[in-house]
Amino acid sequence: MAVEPKNPVLSVRDIHVSFGPNHVLKGLDLDAYRGEIIGFVGGSGTGKSVLMRTILGLCQKQAGTIKLFGLDYDQLDDEQRSATDRRTGVLFQHGALFSALTVKENIQMPMREYLSLSQTLMDELAAMKLSLVGLPMDATDKYPSELSGGMIKRASLARALALDPELLFLDEPTSGLDPIGAAEFDELTVSLSRTLGLTVFMVTHDLGSLHAICDRIAVLKDGKVLAIDTLERIEKLDDPWVRSYFGGQRAISAQHALRTGSGMVNARIEG
């Protein structure tokens, strides 16, 4: 997909994040462009989710600048921040649905927080979001405990899309899914990105997703982005972790599955 390299939707500069003596992010820089799916990878505990949470304001940074849609988030007043927040959506790693609320009520939470809508209209919008992510209407009044893992992911995605965001954050979206479910979620991500014009920032360790749907991949190492480029170029980096991650048996299996179409999507590559 064509992107707009001069107009990053997300721009991160010189970000530092520490937890006590543990310096996790050490001057990290990153841009994400309109309409792309960018995969963010790194070793366990390197700070992938920390960066996402810092961008969302859930982790405090010690230094650096975060711009969303060209706006310095730290310089915005409350009204501007609220308007900017409405342009983003997030799916957390385990869904993070409210257990005491139904699927419909979960989807309507952002609407209640940011909008002033009638219950009838919110019900219609919730139904539309459910359809968008491929969930049946009979899931509307179910509680999270009554859903399968795959349904929880889709319900959480429906909530993330409740306010029609332009920038979507996905934290390990295929974690815990079987290969078929993961491939279907990848297909859904590509479809939504193309249909809605979404920019997708995806923290993942899923090699299948990286091969199948990502326009670019950012590699986190030693608190900074080691490189950000297409998969083909990332795989050629002379770095021990990159060689091990992208050149191991699981990566080879993912490439084979993509070429043969066995459980992987190929629309992104062909398109």
CSV table of N, CA and C in Angstrom, one decimal, residues 148-213:
chain,number,residue,atom,x,y,z
A,148,SER,N,-15.1,-17.3,23.2
A,148,SER,CA,-13.9,-18.0,23.0
A,148,SER,C,-12.8,-17.0,22.9
A,149,GLY,N,-11.5,-17.5,22.9
A,149,GLY,CA,-10.4,-16.6,22.8
A,149,GLY,C,-10.4,-15.7,21.5
A,150,GLY,N,-10.8,-16.3,20.4
A,150,GLY,CA,-10.9,-15.6,19.1
A,150,GLY,C,-12.0,-14.5,19.2
A,151,MET,N,-13.1,-14.9,19.8
A,151,MET,CA,-14.2,-13.9,19.9
A,151,MET,C,-13.9,-12.8,20.8
A,152,ILE,N,-13.1,-13.0,21.8
A,152,ILE,CA,-12.7,-11.9,22.7
A,152,ILE,C,-11.8,-11.0,22.0
A,153,LYS,N,-10.9,-11.5,21.1
A,153,LYS,CA,-10.0,-10.6,20.3
A,153,LYS,C,-10.9,-9.7,19.4
A,154,ARG,N,-11.9,-10.3,18.8
A,154,ARG,CA,-12.7,-9.6,17.8
A,154,ARG,C,-13.6,-8.6,18.6
A,155,ALA,N,-14.1,-8.9,19.7
A,155,ALA,CA,-14.9,-8.0,20.5
A,155,ALA,C,-14.1,-6.8,20.9
A,156,SER,N,-12.9,-7.1,21.3
A,156,SER,CA,-12.0,-6.0,21.8
A,156,SER,C,-11.6,-5.1,20.6
A,157,LEU,N,-11.5,-5.7,19.4
A,157,LEU,CA,-11.2,-5.0,18.2
A,157,LEU,C,-12.4,-4.1,17.9
A,158,ALA,N,-13.6,-4.6,18.0
A,158,ALA,CA,-14.8,-3.8,17.8
A,158,ALA,C,-14.8,-2.6,18.7
A,159,ARG,N,-14.5,-2.8,20.0
A,159,ARG,CA,-14.4,-1.7,20.9
A,159,ARG,C,-13.3,-0.7,20.5
A,160,ALA,N,-12.2,-1.2,20.0
A,160,ALA,CA,-11.1,-0.3,19.6
A,160,ALA,C,-11.6,0.6,18.4
A,161,LEU,N,-12.5,0.1,17.6
A,161,LEU,CA,-13.0,0.8,16.4
A,161,LEU,C,-14.2,1.6,16.7
A,162,ALA,N,-14.7,1.7,17.9
A,162,ALA,CA,-15.9,2.3,18.3
A,162,ALA,C,-16.1,3.7,17.8
A,163,LEU,N,-15.0,4.5,17.9
A,163,LEU,CA,-15.0,5.9,17.5
A,163,LEU,C,-14.4,6.2,16.2
A,164,ASP,N,-14.3,5.1,15.3
A,164,ASP,CA,-13.8,5.3,13.9
A,164,ASP,C,-12.4,5.9,13.9
A,165,PRO,N,-11.4,5.3,14.6
A,165,PRO,CA,-10.1,5.9,14.7
A,165,PRO,C,-9.4,5.9,13.4
A,166,GLU,N,-8.3,6.7,13.3
A,166,GLU,CA,-7.4,6.7,12.1
A,166,GLU,C,-6.2,5.9,12.4
A,167,LEU,N,-5.8,5.8,13.7
A,167,LEU,CA,-4.6,5.1,14.1
A,167,LEU,C,-5.0,4.0,15.1
A,168,LEU,N,-4.6,2.7,14.7
A,168,LEU,CA,-5.0,1.6,15.6
A,168,LEU,C,-3.8,0.9,16.1
A,169,PHE,N,-3.8,0.7,17.4
A,169,PHE,CA,-2.7,0.0,18.1
A,169,PHE,C,-3.1,-1.4,18.5
A,170,LEU,N,-2.3,-2.4,18.1
A,170,LEU,CA,-2.6,-3.8,18.4
A,170,LEU,C,-1.4,-4.3,19.2
A,171,ASP,N,-1.7,-4.8,20.4
A,171,ASP,CA,-0.7,-5.4,21.3
A,171,ASP,C,-0.8,-6.9,21.2
A,172,GLU,N,0.1,-7.6,20.5
A,172,GLU,CA,0.1,-9.0,20.4
A,172,GLU,C,-1.3,-9.5,20.0
A,173,PRO,N,-1.9,-9.1,18.9
A,173,PRO,CA,-3.3,-9.4,18.6
A,173,PRO,C,-3.6,-10.9,18.3
A,174,THR,N,-2.6,-11.7,17.9
A,174,THR,CA,-2.8,-13.1,17.6
A,174,THR,C,-2.3,-14.0,18.7
A,175,SER,N,-1.8,-13.4,19.8
A,175,SER,CA,-1.3,-14.2,20.9
A,175,SER,C,-2.4,-15.1,21.5
A,176,GLY,N,-2.2,-16.4,21.6
A,176,GLY,CA,-3.1,-17.3,22.2
A,176,GLY,C,-4.1,-17.9,21.2
A,177,LEU,N,-4.0,-17.4,19.9
A,177,LEU,CA,-4.9,-18.0,18.9
A,177,LEU,C,-4.3,-19.2,18.2
A,178,ASP,N,-5.1,-20.1,17.7
A,178,ASP,CA,-4.5,-21.2,16.9
A,178,ASP,C,-4.1,-20.7,15.5
A,179,PRO,N,-3.4,-21.4,14.7
A,179,PRO,CA,-2.9,-20.9,13.4
A,179,PRO,C,-4.0,-20.4,12.5
A,180,ILE,N,-5.1,-21.1,12.5
A,180,ILE,CA,-6.2,-20.7,11.6
A,180,ILE,C,-6.8,-19.4,12.1
A,181,GLY,N,-7.1,-19.3,13.4
A,181,GLY,CA,-7.6,-18.1,14.0
A,181,GLY,C,-6.7,-16.9,13.8
A,182,ALA,N,-5.4,-17.1,13.9
A,182,ALA,CA,-4.4,-16.1,13.8
A,182,ALA,C,-4.4,-15.6,12.3
A,183,ALA,N,-4.5,-16.5,11.4
A,183,ALA,CA,-4.5,-16.1,10.0
A,183,ALA,C,-5.8,-15.4,9.6
A,184,GLU,N,-6.9,-15.8,10.2
A,184,GLU,CA,-8.1,-15.0,10.0
A,184,GLU,C,-8.1,-13.6,10.6
A,185,PHE,N,-7.4,-13.5,11.7
A,185,PHE,CA,-7.3,-12.2,12.3
A,185,PHE,C,-6.4,-11.3,11.4
A,186,ASP,N,-5.3,-11.9,10.9
A,186,ASP,CA,-4.5,-11.1,10.0
A,186,ASP,C,-5.3,-10.6,8.8
A,187,GLU,N,-6.1,-11.5,8.2
A,187,GLU,CA,-6.9,-11.1,7.1
A,187,GLU,C,-7.8,-10.0,7.4
A,188,LEU,N,-8.4,-10.0,8.6
A,188,LEU,CA,-9.3,-9.0,9.1
A,188,LEU,C,-8.6,-7.7,9.2
A,189,THR,N,-7.3,-7.7,9.8
A,189,THR,CA,-6.5,-6.5,9.9
A,189,THR,C,-6.3,-5.8,8.6
A,190,VAL,N,-5.9,-6.6,7.6
A,190,VAL,CA,-5.6,-6.1,6.3
A,190,VAL,C,-6.9,-5.5,5.7
A,191,SER,N,-8.0,-6.2,5.8
A,191,SER,CA,-9.2,-5.7,5.3
A,191,SER,C,-9.6,-4.4,5.9
A,192,LEU,N,-9.5,-4.3,7.2
A,192,LEU,CA,-9.9,-3.1,7.9
A,192,LEU,C,-9.0,-1.9,7.5
A,193,SER,N,-7.7,-2.2,7.4
A,193,SER,CA,-6.7,-1.2,7.0
A,193,SER,C,-7.0,-0.6,5.7
A,194,ARG,N,-7.4,-1.5,4.7
A,194,ARG,CA,-7.7,-1.0,3.4
A,194,ARG,C,-9.0,-0.3,3.3
A,195,THR,N,-10.0,-0.9,3.9
A,195,THR,CA,-11.4,-0.4,3.8
A,195,THR,C,-11.5,0.9,4.5
A,196,LEU,N,-10.9,1.0,5.7
A,196,LEU,CA,-11.1,2.2,6.6
A,196,LEU,C,-10.0,3.2,6.5
A,197,GLY,N,-8.9,2.8,5.8
A,197,GLY,CA,-7.8,3.7,5.7
A,197,GLY,C,-7.0,3.8,7.0
A,198,LEU,N,-7.0,2.7,7.7
A,198,LEU,CA,-6.3,2.7,9.0
A,198,LEU,C,-4.8,2.7,8.9
A,199,THR,N,-4.1,3.4,9.8
A,199,THR,CA,-2.7,3.1,10.1
A,199,THR,C,-2.7,2.2,11.3
A,200,VAL,N,-2.0,1.1,11.1
A,200,VAL,CA,-1.9,0.0,12.2
A,200,VAL,C,-0.5,-0.1,12.7
A,201,PHE,N,-0.4,0.1,14.1
A,201,PHE,CA,0.9,-0.1,14.8
A,201,PHE,C,0.7,-1.4,15.6
A,202,MET,N,1.4,-2.4,15.2
A,202,MET,CA,1.2,-3.7,15.8
A,202,MET,C,2.4,-4.3,16.5
A,203,VAL,N,2.3,-4.4,17.8
A,203,VAL,CA,3.4,-5.1,18.6
A,203,VAL,C,3.1,-6.6,18.5
A,204,THR,N,4.1,-7.3,18.0
A,204,THR,CA,3.8,-8.7,17.8
A,204,THR,C,5.1,-9.5,17.8
A,205,HIS,N,5.0,-10.8,18.1
A,205,HIS,CA,6.1,-11.8,17.9
A,205,HIS,C,5.7,-12.8,16.9
A,206,ASP,N,4.6,-12.7,16.3
A,206,ASP,CA,4.0,-13.6,15.4
A,206,ASP,C,4.7,-13.5,14.0
A,207,LEU,N,5.5,-14.5,13.7
A,207,LEU,CA,6.3,-14.4,12.4
A,207,LEU,C,5.3,-14.5,11.2
A,208,GLY,N,4.2,-15.2,11.4
A,208,GLY,CA,3.3,-15.3,10.3
A,208,GLY,C,2.7,-14.0,10.0
A,209,SER,N,2.3,-13.2,11.0
A,209,SER,CA,1.8,-11.9,10.7
A,209,SER,C,2.8,-11.0,10.1
A,210,LEU,N,4.0,-11.0,10.5
A,210,LEU,CA,5.1,-10.2,10.0
A,210,LEU,C,5.3,-10.5,8.5
A,211,HIS,N,5.2,-11.7,8.1
A,211,HIS,CA,5.4,-12.1,6.7
A,211,HIS,C,4.2,-11.8,5.9
A,212,ALA,N,3.0,-11.9,6.5
A,212,ALA,CA,1.8,-11.8,5.7
A,212,ALA,C,1.3,-10.4,5.5
A,213,ILE,N,1.4,-9.5,6.5
A,213,ILE,CA,0.6,-8.3,6.4
A,213,ILE,C,1.3,-7.0,6.6
